[in-house]
Structure formats: C-alpha cells, structure tokens
C-alpha cells in the first residue's frame, strides 16, 4: 500500500471519533430523540444527564450501533452506521467501542480474569497477549489478587472495576458508560469514576458517560443534558 498522503493524514486527524448528525429516534410514533447533533474526539470526555426516560440509554445504543436512528446519521470513526450490515456494524463496534453498564453484566461463574479476557477471545485475538493485557488492567484497578475468583463473589464496586477492564481490554478508541456508578455507594462510585477517567485518558480514548450525579457529570470536559428529546449544553 502506498504511504498515506499528508492530505489523508490530516483528514484522519480531523475526523471525529463519534458524530451525531441531526439524529432522531422514535418508537412506534413516539419521538424520544430529535435533532441531536454533537461530536466527540479522542481524548475528550462528555457526560450526559437527563430525567429518567429522557433517552440517555437510547442515545448510547445509537452511538454503539446497537440501535439505529429513525432519521439522521451516526458516524463512528468515520463510518456512517446506518448503511452497514448487522455483521459489519458488530465488527466495527467490536473494534471501536468499549461498553460499561449499570449492572456490570459479568458472567458470575467465570473467573475475574476470564471475564476481562472474553472480548479478546470472541474477537479471536492472540490468547497470550489477551491474558497479559487483562493482567495489566487488573493491576491498574487493584484487583490482581482476585483474578482467579469467580466474578460473582465480588462486591459491586469490584465488579464494576472488572467491567472497566473488560471494556478497555482491546483498547477501543471510544468508551460508552451508562450510569456506571448507578448501583454503587458514593465511595465506590467515586473510585470507579476516577478509574474510568484515568484508564480512558491513558488510552487517549473518547469517553461518553451517563450519570444522575451532578458532581460526576461536572468531571467531564463537556456536560450535555437531554430534555424533551433535545440535547443541550449545560453551562
Ligand atoms: N426498544 C424500545 N421500544 C420502545 N420504547 C423504547 C425502547 N427503548 C426505549 N424506549 C423508550 O424510550 C424512552 C427513553 O428510554 P431510555 O431508556 O433511553 O431512557 P433513559 O434516559 O436511559 O432513562 P433512565 O434514566 O431511567 O435509564 C422511554 O420512554 C422508553 O420507554
Ligand atoms: Mg437509561
């Protein structure tokens, strides 16, 4: 392959990691999101707040290509998601997105280390490198000594730290987190949030997270609020 031209290199540098272009999503005629436009670049963080039912999880699902807009376009790492086949959208998600959920979604009977390794195995990455990366991440969240335990034996805060490692295993450029501290007490929540920000910063990833905590929302570079289906910047 020829070396990329300066023009191509510049185009890549200027290409946003995630872009919503006038996105709308309706369910059975009921509009949940409309006219949503924003962009997120590598190394940036966005927090999103809004009442229950305002469409925060829906927006994250659109960002991950788990769901598709009724109108408008979501562009992930330069690729518009709507025209892709389900399979190609899954492959793009696997390469580009790390997901963190409120209820961790770990497999309780698998060991902590295996839970972290799972996305690497699914993707067919070299097993030894996957193990090594998992070990490194578990050390960063201070869970090395729990690597062999069944994940179901951990506390909530510990489980979420494992989930962070799993999300970051394959070095995704984008991390999406849906109320990652919603199920934790304040101290555990703060620790998870600190680690989430540190790990994404280390990876130069973009971070988009949903929270009900004003304090946590304010930790992001930009705070967005969903209200009546519209996205607004919070001053
Ligand atoms: N697959 C679906 N089919 C029908 N309606 C849906 C679907 N997904 C979401 N909705 C509706 O869209 C609205 C927004 O839901 P969403 O889960 O995005 O809210 P949220 O802001 O994440 O709320 P919470 O803070 O409670 O998690 C809700 O009224 C919900 O019922
Ligand atoms: Mg939600």
PDB file of C-alpha atoms and ligand atoms in Angstrom:
ATOM      1  CA  UNK A   1       0.000   0.000   0.000  1.00  0.00           C
ATOM      2  CA  UNK A   2       1.299   3.482  -0.774  1.00  0.00           C
ATOM      3  CA  UNK A   3       2.164   5.713   2.170  1.00  0.00           C
ATOM      4  CA  UNK A   4      -0.757   7.952   3.148  1.00  0.00           C
ATOM      5  CA  UNK A   5      -0.542  11.425   1.712  1.00  0.00           C
ATOM      6  CA  UNK A   6      -0.322  14.419   4.019  1.00  0.00           C
ATOM      7  CA  UNK A   7      -3.862  15.208   2.958  1.00  0.00           C
ATOM      8  CA  UNK A   8      -5.131  11.769   4.005  1.00  0.00           C
ATOM      9  CA  UNK A   9      -3.301  12.006   7.321  1.00  0.00           C
ATOM     10  CA  UNK A  10      -4.829  15.415   8.032  1.00  0.00           C
ATOM     11  CA  UNK A  11      -8.279  14.129   7.082  1.00  0.00           C
ATOM     12  CA  UNK A  12      -7.902  11.307   9.588  1.00  0.00           C
ATOM     13  CA  UNK A  13      -6.757  13.646  12.320  1.00  0.00           C
ATOM     14  CA  UNK A  14      -9.731  15.914  11.731  1.00  0.00           C
ATOM     15  CA  UNK A  15     -12.243  13.115  11.511  1.00  0.00           C
ATOM     16  CA  UNK A  16     -14.296  12.977  14.690  1.00  0.00           C
ATOM     17  CA  UNK A  17     -14.364   9.715  16.608  1.00  0.00           C
ATOM     18  CA  UNK A  18     -18.132   9.917  17.059  1.00  0.00           C
ATOM     19  CA  UNK A  19     -20.560  12.227  15.340  1.00  0.00           C
ATOM     20  CA  UNK A  20     -24.350  12.529  15.583  1.00  0.00           C
ATOM     21  CA  UNK A  21     -25.848  14.428  12.657  1.00  0.00           C
ATOM     22  CA  UNK A  22     -29.390  15.602  13.286  1.00  0.00           C
ATOM     23  CA  UNK A  23     -30.353  12.280  14.813  1.00  0.00           C
ATOM     24  CA  UNK A  24     -33.927  11.360  15.680  1.00  0.00           C
ATOM     25  CA  UNK A  25     -35.280   8.166  17.207  1.00  0.00           C
ATOM     26  CA  UNK A  26     -38.939   7.325  17.580  1.00  0.00           C
ATOM     27  CA  UNK A  27     -40.505   4.160  18.946  1.00  0.00           C
ATOM     28  CA  UNK A  28     -43.897   3.406  17.414  1.00  0.00           C
ATOM     29  CA  UNK A  29     -44.585   7.041  16.582  1.00  0.00           C
ATOM     30  CA  UNK A  30     -43.357   8.311  19.933  1.00  0.00           C
ATOM     31  CA  UNK A  31     -40.341  10.559  19.461  1.00  0.00           C
ATOM     32  CA  UNK A  32     -37.649  10.027  22.092  1.00  0.00           C
ATOM     33  CA  UNK A  33     -34.792  11.944  20.444  1.00  0.00           C
ATOM     34  CA  UNK A  34     -34.909  14.631  17.784  1.00  0.00           C
ATOM     35  CA  UNK A  35     -32.393  16.939  16.159  1.00  0.00           C
ATOM     36  CA  UNK A  36     -29.495  15.536  18.193  1.00  0.00           C
ATOM     37  CA  UNK A  37     -26.104  16.682  16.882  1.00  0.00           C
ATOM     38  CA  UNK A  38     -22.750  16.536  18.613  1.00  0.00           C
ATOM     39  CA  UNK A  39     -19.252  15.208  18.140  1.00  0.00           C
ATOM     40  CA  UNK A  40     -16.691  13.602  20.348  1.00  0.00           C
ATOM     41  CA  UNK A  41     -12.991  13.270  19.605  1.00  0.00           C
ATOM     42  CA  UNK A  42     -10.294  11.051  21.058  1.00  0.00           C
ATOM     43  CA  UNK A  43      -9.051  12.238  24.421  1.00  0.00           C
ATOM     44  CA  UNK A  44     -12.308  14.116  25.122  1.00  0.00           C
ATOM     45  CA  UNK A  45     -14.984  13.333  27.668  1.00  0.00           C
ATOM     46  CA  UNK A  46     -18.706  14.060  27.549  1.00  0.00           C
ATOM     47  CA  UNK A  47     -21.192  13.460  30.323  1.00  0.00           C
ATOM     48  CA  UNK A  48     -24.913  13.233  29.758  1.00  0.00           C
ATOM     49  CA  UNK A  49     -27.649  13.963  32.254  1.00  0.00           C
ATOM     50  CA  UNK A  50     -31.429  13.982  31.971  1.00  0.00           C
ATOM     51  CA  UNK A  51     -34.546  12.668  33.666  1.00  0.00           C
ATOM     52  CA  UNK A  52     -35.417   9.007  33.685  1.00  0.00           C
ATOM     53  CA  UNK A  53     -36.923   8.199  30.296  1.00  0.00           C
ATOM     54  CA  UNK A  54     -35.327  11.190  28.557  1.00  0.00           C
ATOM     55  CA  UNK A  55     -33.481   8.935  26.110  1.00  0.00           C
ATOM     56  CA  UNK A  56     -29.959   8.681  27.557  1.00  0.00           C
ATOM     57  CA  UNK A  57     -29.625   4.922  27.128  1.00  0.00           C
ATOM     58  CA  UNK A  58     -31.246   5.180  23.697  1.00  0.00           C
ATOM     59  CA  UNK A  59     -28.579   7.688  22.675  1.00  0.00           C
ATOM     60  CA  UNK A  60     -25.780   5.403  23.897  1.00  0.00           C
ATOM     61  CA  UNK A  61     -27.293   2.463  21.983  1.00  0.00           C
ATOM     62  CA  UNK A  62     -27.299   4.600  18.839  1.00  0.00           C
ATOM     63  CA  UNK A  63     -23.675   5.599  19.469  1.00  0.00           C
ATOM     64  CA  UNK A  64     -22.685   1.931  19.731  1.00  0.00           C
ATOM     65  CA  UNK A  65     -24.711   0.931  16.668  1.00  0.00           C
ATOM     66  CA  UNK A  66     -26.823  -1.400  18.807  1.00  0.00           C
ATOM     67  CA  UNK A  67     -29.816   0.628  17.631  1.00  0.00           C
ATOM     68  CA  UNK A  68     -30.288   2.775  14.510  1.00  0.00           C
ATOM     69  CA  UNK A  69     -31.811   6.239  14.164  1.00  0.00           C
ATOM     70  CA  UNK A  70     -35.182   6.912  12.569  1.00  0.00           C
ATOM     71  CA  UNK A  71     -33.625   9.937  10.888  1.00  0.00           C
ATOM     72  CA  UNK A  72     -30.154  11.464  10.649  1.00  0.00           C
ATOM     73  CA  UNK A  73     -26.854   9.642  10.871  1.00  0.00           C
ATOM     74  CA  UNK A  74     -24.440   8.363  13.469  1.00  0.00           C
ATOM     75  CA  UNK A  75     -20.835   8.264  12.237  1.00  0.00           C
ATOM     76  CA  UNK A  76     -18.387   6.144  14.202  1.00  0.00           C
ATOM     77  CA  UNK A  77     -14.705   6.534  13.434  1.00  0.00           C
ATOM     78  CA  UNK A  78     -15.562   7.995  10.036  1.00  0.00           C
ATOM     79  CA  UNK A  79     -18.058   5.278   9.098  1.00  0.00           C
ATOM     80  CA  UNK A  80     -21.806   6.016   8.868  1.00  0.00           C
ATOM     81  CA  UNK A  81     -23.552   3.198  10.740  1.00  0.00           C
ATOM     82  CA  UNK A  82     -26.947   3.007   9.004  1.00  0.00           C
ATOM     83  CA  UNK A  83     -25.757   1.594   5.652  1.00  0.00           C
ATOM     84  CA  UNK A  84     -23.716  -1.176   7.286  1.00  0.00           C
ATOM     85  CA  UNK A  85     -24.928  -4.767   7.514  1.00  0.00           C
ATOM     86  CA  UNK A  86     -25.581  -6.042  11.041  1.00  0.00           C
ATOM     87  CA  UNK A  87     -22.396  -8.077  10.838  1.00  0.00           C
ATOM     88  CA  UNK A  88     -20.204  -5.175   9.739  1.00  0.00           C
ATOM     89  CA  UNK A  89     -21.765  -2.948  12.371  1.00  0.00           C
ATOM     90  CA  UNK A  90     -20.931  -5.564  15.024  1.00  0.00           C
ATOM     91  CA  UNK A  91     -17.361  -5.787  13.770  1.00  0.00           C
ATOM     92  CA  UNK A  92     -16.976  -2.008  13.866  1.00  0.00           C
ATOM     93  CA  UNK A  93     -18.402  -1.941  17.404  1.00  0.00           C
ATOM     94  CA  UNK A  94     -16.011  -4.671  18.498  1.00  0.00           C
ATOM     95  CA  UNK A  95     -13.061  -2.674  17.181  1.00  0.00           C
ATOM     96  CA  UNK A  96     -14.126   0.783  18.289  1.00  0.00           C
ATOM     97  CA  UNK A  97     -16.345   0.631  21.360  1.00  0.00           C
ATOM     98  CA  UNK A  98     -15.936  -0.443  24.974  1.00  0.00           C
ATOM     99  CA  UNK A  99     -19.205  -0.620  26.906  1.00  0.00           C
ATOM    100  CA  UNK A 100     -19.815  -0.267  30.642  1.00  0.00           C
ATOM    101  CA  UNK A 101     -23.283  -0.858  32.107  1.00  0.00           C
ATOM    102  CA  UNK A 102     -25.029  -0.041  35.361  1.00  0.00           C
ATOM    103  CA  UNK A 103     -25.429  -3.700  36.318  1.00  0.00           C
ATOM    104  CA  UNK A 104     -21.931  -4.814  35.263  1.00  0.00           C
ATOM    105  CA  UNK A 105     -23.126  -7.767  33.105  1.00  0.00           C
ATOM    106  CA  UNK A 106     -20.305 -10.060  34.210  1.00  0.00           C
ATOM    107  CA  UNK A 107     -20.578 -13.841  33.924  1.00  0.00           C
ATOM    108  CA  UNK A 108     -20.690 -14.772  37.627  1.00  0.00           C
ATOM    109  CA  UNK A 109     -19.326 -18.309  37.311  1.00  0.00           C
ATOM    110  CA  UNK A 110     -16.328 -17.321  35.204  1.00  0.00           C
ATOM    111  CA  UNK A 111     -13.203 -16.043  36.915  1.00  0.00           C
ATOM    112  CA  UNK A 112     -12.474 -12.350  37.096  1.00  0.00           C
ATOM    113  CA  UNK A 113      -9.586 -12.750  34.626  1.00  0.00           C
ATOM    114  CA  UNK A 114     -11.735 -14.745  32.161  1.00  0.00           C
ATOM    115  CA  UNK A 115     -14.444 -12.087  32.268  1.00  0.00           C
ATOM    116  CA  UNK A 116     -11.882  -9.478  31.310  1.00  0.00           C
ATOM    117  CA  UNK A 117     -10.433 -11.681  28.534  1.00  0.00           C
ATOM    118  CA  UNK A 118     -13.788 -12.553  26.971  1.00  0.00           C
ATOM    119  CA  UNK A 119     -13.959  -9.776  24.321  1.00  0.00           C
ATOM    120  CA  UNK A 120     -10.462 -10.751  23.174  1.00  0.00           C
ATOM    121  CA  UNK A 121     -11.444 -14.398  22.789  1.00  0.00           C
ATOM    122  CA  UNK A 122     -14.648 -13.522  20.945  1.00  0.00           C
ATOM    123  CA  UNK A 123     -12.639 -11.357  18.545  1.00  0.00           C
ATOM    124  CA  UNK A 124     -10.014 -14.068  18.024  1.00  0.00           C
ATOM    125  CA  UNK A 125      -7.103 -12.056  19.434  1.00  0.00           C
ATOM    126  CA  UNK A 126      -3.910 -13.965  20.385  1.00  0.00           C
ATOM    127  CA  UNK A 127      -4.735 -15.604  23.761  1.00  0.00           C
ATOM    128  CA  UNK A 128      -1.397 -14.929  25.417  1.00  0.00           C
ATOM    129  CA  UNK A 129      -1.436 -11.207  24.634  1.00  0.00           C
ATOM    130  CA  UNK A 130      -5.047 -11.066  25.819  1.00  0.00           C
ATOM    131  CA  UNK A 131      -4.108 -12.664  29.154  1.00  0.00           C
ATOM    132  CA  UNK A 132      -1.212 -10.270  29.559  1.00  0.00           C
ATOM    133  CA  UNK A 133      -3.355  -7.219  28.814  1.00  0.00           C
ATOM    134  CA  UNK A 134      -6.017  -8.436  31.286  1.00  0.00           C
ATOM    135  CA  UNK A 135      -3.373  -8.912  33.952  1.00  0.00           C
ATOM    136  CA  UNK A 136      -2.052  -5.400  33.380  1.00  0.00           C
ATOM    137  CA  UNK A 137      -5.537  -3.859  33.605  1.00  0.00           C
ATOM    138  CA  UNK A 138      -6.497  -5.795  36.738  1.00  0.00           C
ATOM    139  CA  UNK A 139      -3.344  -4.481  38.386  1.00  0.00           C
ATOM    140  CA  UNK A 140      -4.364  -0.931  37.484  1.00  0.00           C
ATOM    141  CA  UNK A 141      -7.707  -1.347  39.257  1.00  0.00           C
ATOM    142  CA  UNK A 142      -6.058  -3.084  42.229  1.00  0.00           C
ATOM    143  CA  UNK A 143      -7.710  -6.471  41.657  1.00  0.00           C
ATOM    144  CA  UNK A 144      -4.716  -8.644  40.796  1.00  0.00           C
ATOM    145  CA  UNK A 145      -5.259 -10.797  43.862  1.00  0.00           C
ATOM    146  CA  UNK A 146      -8.862 -11.540  42.813  1.00  0.00           C
ATOM    147  CA  UNK A 147      -8.062 -12.624  39.229  1.00  0.00           C
ATOM    148  CA  UNK A 148      -8.836 -16.307  39.908  1.00  0.00           C
ATOM    149  CA  UNK A 149     -12.033 -15.779  41.913  1.00  0.00           C
ATOM    150  CA  UNK A 150     -15.478 -16.261  40.372  1.00  0.00           C
ATOM    151  CA  UNK A 151     -16.728 -12.799  39.374  1.00  0.00           C
ATOM    152  CA  UNK A 152     -19.996 -13.425  41.225  1.00  0.00           C
ATOM    153  CA  UNK A 153     -18.171 -13.362  44.567  1.00  0.00           C
ATOM    154  CA  UNK A 154     -17.070  -9.741  44.208  1.00  0.00           C
ATOM    155  CA  UNK A 155     -18.654  -6.618  45.675  1.00  0.00           C
ATOM    156  CA  UNK A 156     -20.488  -4.220  43.371  1.00  0.00           C
ATOM    157  CA  UNK A 157     -17.609  -1.780  43.203  1.00  0.00           C
ATOM    158  CA  UNK A 158     -15.171  -4.590  42.486  1.00  0.00           C
ATOM    159  CA  UNK A 159     -17.436  -5.971  39.762  1.00  0.00           C
ATOM    160  CA  UNK A 160     -17.592  -2.606  38.083  1.00  0.00           C
ATOM    161  CA  UNK A 161     -13.799  -2.318  38.174  1.00  0.00           C
ATOM    162  CA  UNK A 162     -13.664  -5.708  36.411  1.00  0.00           C
ATOM    163  CA  UNK A 163     -16.197  -4.414  33.867  1.00  0.00           C
ATOM    164  CA  UNK A 164     -13.953  -1.401  33.213  1.00  0.00           C
ATOM    165  CA  UNK A 165     -11.060  -3.735  32.466  1.00  0.00           C
ATOM    166  CA  UNK A 166     -13.233  -5.759  30.104  1.00  0.00           C
ATOM    167  CA  UNK A 167     -14.348  -2.598  28.298  1.00  0.00           C
ATOM    168  CA  UNK A 168     -10.767  -1.409  27.853  1.00  0.00           C
ATOM    169  CA  UNK A 169      -9.187  -4.767  27.029  1.00  0.00           C
ATOM    170  CA  UNK A 170      -8.980  -4.245  23.261  1.00  0.00           C
ATOM    171  CA  UNK A 171      -8.013  -0.565  23.526  1.00  0.00           C
ATOM    172  CA  UNK A 172     -11.196   0.792  21.955  1.00  0.00           C
ATOM    173  CA  UNK A 173     -10.979   4.430  20.850  1.00  0.00           C
ATOM    174  CA  UNK A 174     -14.458   5.052  22.322  1.00  0.00           C
ATOM    175  CA  UNK A 175     -15.789   4.123  25.770  1.00  0.00           C
ATOM    176  CA  UNK A 176     -19.532   4.371  26.465  1.00  0.00           C
ATOM    177  CA  UNK A 177     -20.743   4.057  30.041  1.00  0.00           C
ATOM    178  CA  UNK A 178     -24.419   4.000  31.054  1.00  0.00           C
ATOM    179  CA  UNK A 179     -24.722   5.028  34.706  1.00  0.00           C
ATOM    180  CA  UNK A 180     -21.560   3.134  35.631  1.00  0.00           C
ATOM    181  CA  UNK A 181     -21.914   4.192  39.266  1.00  0.00           C
ATOM    182  CA  UNK A 182     -25.711   3.984  39.477  1.00  0.00           C
ATOM    183  CA  UNK A 183     -25.596   0.817  41.521  1.00  0.00           C
ATOM    184  CA  UNK A 184     -22.752   1.768  43.863  1.00  0.00           C
ATOM    185  CA  UNK A 185     -22.404   3.731  47.072  1.00  0.00           C
ATOM    186  CA  UNK A 186     -20.706   7.101  46.960  1.00  0.00           C
ATOM    187  CA  UNK A 187     -17.182   5.982  47.814  1.00  0.00           C
ATOM    188  CA  UNK A 188     -17.196   3.018  45.400  1.00  0.00           C
ATOM    189  CA  UNK A 189     -18.794   5.220  42.759  1.00  0.00           C
ATOM    190  CA  UNK A 190     -16.100   7.839  43.075  1.00  0.00           C
ATOM    191  CA  UNK A 191     -13.386   5.195  42.801  1.00  0.00           C
ATOM    192  CA  UNK A 192     -14.959   3.667  39.683  1.00  0.00           C
ATOM    193  CA  UNK A 193     -15.365   7.104  38.117  1.00  0.00           C
ATOM    194  CA  UNK A 194     -11.742   8.031  38.863  1.00  0.00           C
ATOM    195  CA  UNK A 195     -10.544   4.768  37.312  1.00  0.00           C
ATOM    196  CA  UNK A 196     -12.804   5.136  34.297  1.00  0.00           C
ATOM    197  CA  UNK A 197     -11.426   8.596  33.609  1.00  0.00           C
ATOM    198  CA  UNK A 198      -7.835   7.547  34.236  1.00  0.00           C
ATOM    199  CA  UNK A 199      -7.982   4.431  32.054  1.00  0.00           C
ATOM    200  CA  UNK A 200      -9.656   6.256  29.154  1.00  0.00           C
ATOM    201  CA  UNK A 201      -7.181   9.123  29.458  1.00  0.00           C
ATOM    202  CA  UNK A 202      -4.235   6.692  29.420  1.00  0.00           C
ATOM    203  CA  UNK A 203      -5.683   5.106  26.275  1.00  0.00           C
ATOM    204  CA  UNK A 204      -6.420   8.514  24.685  1.00  0.00           C
ATOM    205  CA  UNK A 205      -9.973   7.218  24.177  1.00  0.00           C
ATOM    206  CA  UNK A 206     -13.094   9.325  23.911  1.00  0.00           C
ATOM    207  CA  UNK A 207     -15.478   8.873  26.843  1.00  0.00           C
ATOM    208  CA  UNK A 208     -19.241   9.375  26.859  1.00  0.00           C
ATOM    209  CA  UNK A 209     -20.952   8.578  30.138  1.00  0.00           C
ATOM    210  CA  UNK A 210     -24.420   8.912  31.597  1.00  0.00           C
ATOM    211  CA  UNK A 211     -24.880   9.817  35.225  1.00  0.00           C
ATOM    212  CA  UNK A 212     -27.502  11.087  37.643  1.00  0.00           C
ATOM    213  CA  UNK A 213     -24.818  12.755  39.749  1.00  0.00           C
ATOM    214  CA  UNK A 214     -24.142  16.444  39.086  1.00  0.00           C
ATOM    215  CA  UNK A 215     -20.788  16.078  40.761  1.00  0.00           C
ATOM    216  CA  UNK A 216     -19.739  13.275  38.425  1.00  0.00           C
ATOM    217  CA  UNK A 217     -21.183  14.972  35.350  1.00  0.00           C
ATOM    218  CA  UNK A 218     -19.036  18.017  36.102  1.00  0.00           C
ATOM    219  CA  UNK A 219     -15.892  15.887  35.855  1.00  0.00           C
ATOM    220  CA  UNK A 220     -16.326  15.677  32.068  1.00  0.00           C
ATOM    221  CA  UNK A 221     -14.946  18.253  29.643  1.00  0.00           C
ATOM    222  CA  UNK A 222     -18.483  18.910  28.402  1.00  0.00           C
ATOM    223  CA  UNK A 223     -21.823  18.305  30.093  1.00  0.00           C
ATOM    224  CA  UNK A 224     -24.880  17.656  27.919  1.00  0.00           C
ATOM    225  CA  UNK A 225     -28.481  17.443  29.047  1.00  0.00           C
ATOM    226  CA  UNK A 226     -31.323  15.632  27.314  1.00  0.00           C
ATOM    227  CA  UNK A 227     -34.667  17.360  27.697  1.00  0.00           C
ATOM    228  CA  UNK A 228     -37.829  16.849  25.642  1.00  0.00           C
ATOM    229  CA  UNK A 229     -35.859  14.823  23.132  1.00  0.00           C
ATOM    230  CA  UNK A 230     -33.328  17.592  22.562  1.00  0.00           C
ATOM    231  CA  UNK A 231     -29.708  17.750  23.564  1.00  0.00           C
ATOM    232  CA  UNK A 232     -28.484  20.971  25.157  1.00  0.00           C
ATOM    233  CA  UNK A 233     -25.125  22.020  26.527  1.00  0.00           C
ATOM    234  CA  UNK A 234     -25.105  22.713  30.267  1.00  0.00           C
ATOM    235  CA  UNK A 235     -23.311  25.943  31.069  1.00  0.00           C
TER     236      UNK A 235
HETATM  237  N1  LIG B   1     -36.873  -0.653  22.279  1.00  0.00           N
HETATM  238  C1  LIG B   1     -37.753   0.229  22.700  1.00  0.00           C
HETATM  239  N2  LIG B   1     -39.052   0.137  22.329  1.00  0.00           N
HETATM  240  C2  LIG B   1     -39.966   1.039  22.748  1.00  0.00           C
HETATM  241  N3  LIG B   1     -39.685   2.103  23.534  1.00  0.00           N
HETATM  242  C3  LIG B   1     -38.399   2.243  23.927  1.00  0.00           C
HETATM  243  C4  LIG B   1     -37.380   1.326  23.539  1.00  0.00           C
HETATM  244  N4  LIG B   1     -36.211   1.740  24.088  1.00  0.00           N
HETATM  245  C5  LIG B   1     -36.504   2.850  24.789  1.00  0.00           C
HETATM  246  N5  LIG B   1     -37.804   3.166  24.687  1.00  0.00           N
HETATM  247  C6  LIG B   1     -38.486   4.316  25.310  1.00  0.00           C
HETATM  248  O1  LIG B   1     -37.676   5.460  25.104  1.00  0.00           O
HETATM  249  C7  LIG B   1     -37.704   6.305  26.241  1.00  0.00           C
HETATM  250  C8  LIG B   1     -36.296   6.606  26.681  1.00  0.00           C
HETATM  251  O2  LIG B   1     -35.726   5.427  27.249  1.00  0.00           O
HETATM  252  P1  LIG B   1     -34.232   5.377  27.761  1.00  0.00           P
HETATM  253  O3  LIG B   1     -34.004   4.023  28.281  1.00  0.00           O
HETATM  254  O4  LIG B   1     -33.356   5.862  26.673  1.00  0.00           O
HETATM  255  O5  LIG B   1     -34.261   6.463  28.937  1.00  0.00           O
HETATM  256  P2  LIG B   1     -33.126   6.866  29.976  1.00  0.00           P
HETATM  257  O6  LIG B   1     -32.925   8.342  29.853  1.00  0.00           O
HETATM  258  O7  LIG B   1     -31.952   5.989  29.786  1.00  0.00           O
HETATM  259  O8  LIG B   1     -33.832   6.565  31.377  1.00  0.00           O
HETATM  260  P3  LIG B   1     -33.190   6.040  32.770  1.00  0.00           P
HETATM  261  O9  LIG B   1     -32.533   7.227  33.428  1.00  0.00           O
HETATM  262  O10 LIG B   1     -34.403   5.582  33.536  1.00  0.00           O
HETATM  263  O11 LIG B   1     -32.244   4.930  32.460  1.00  0.00           O
HETATM  264  C9  LIG B   1     -38.545   5.594  27.288  1.00  0.00           C
HETATM  265  O12 LIG B   1     -39.832   6.148  27.291  1.00  0.00           O
HETATM  266  C10 LIG B   1     -38.583   4.147  26.807  1.00  0.00           C
HETATM  267  O13 LIG B   1     -39.767   3.506  27.154  1.00  0.00           O
HETATM  268 MG1  LIG B   2     -31.034   4.559  30.961  1.00  0.00          MG
END
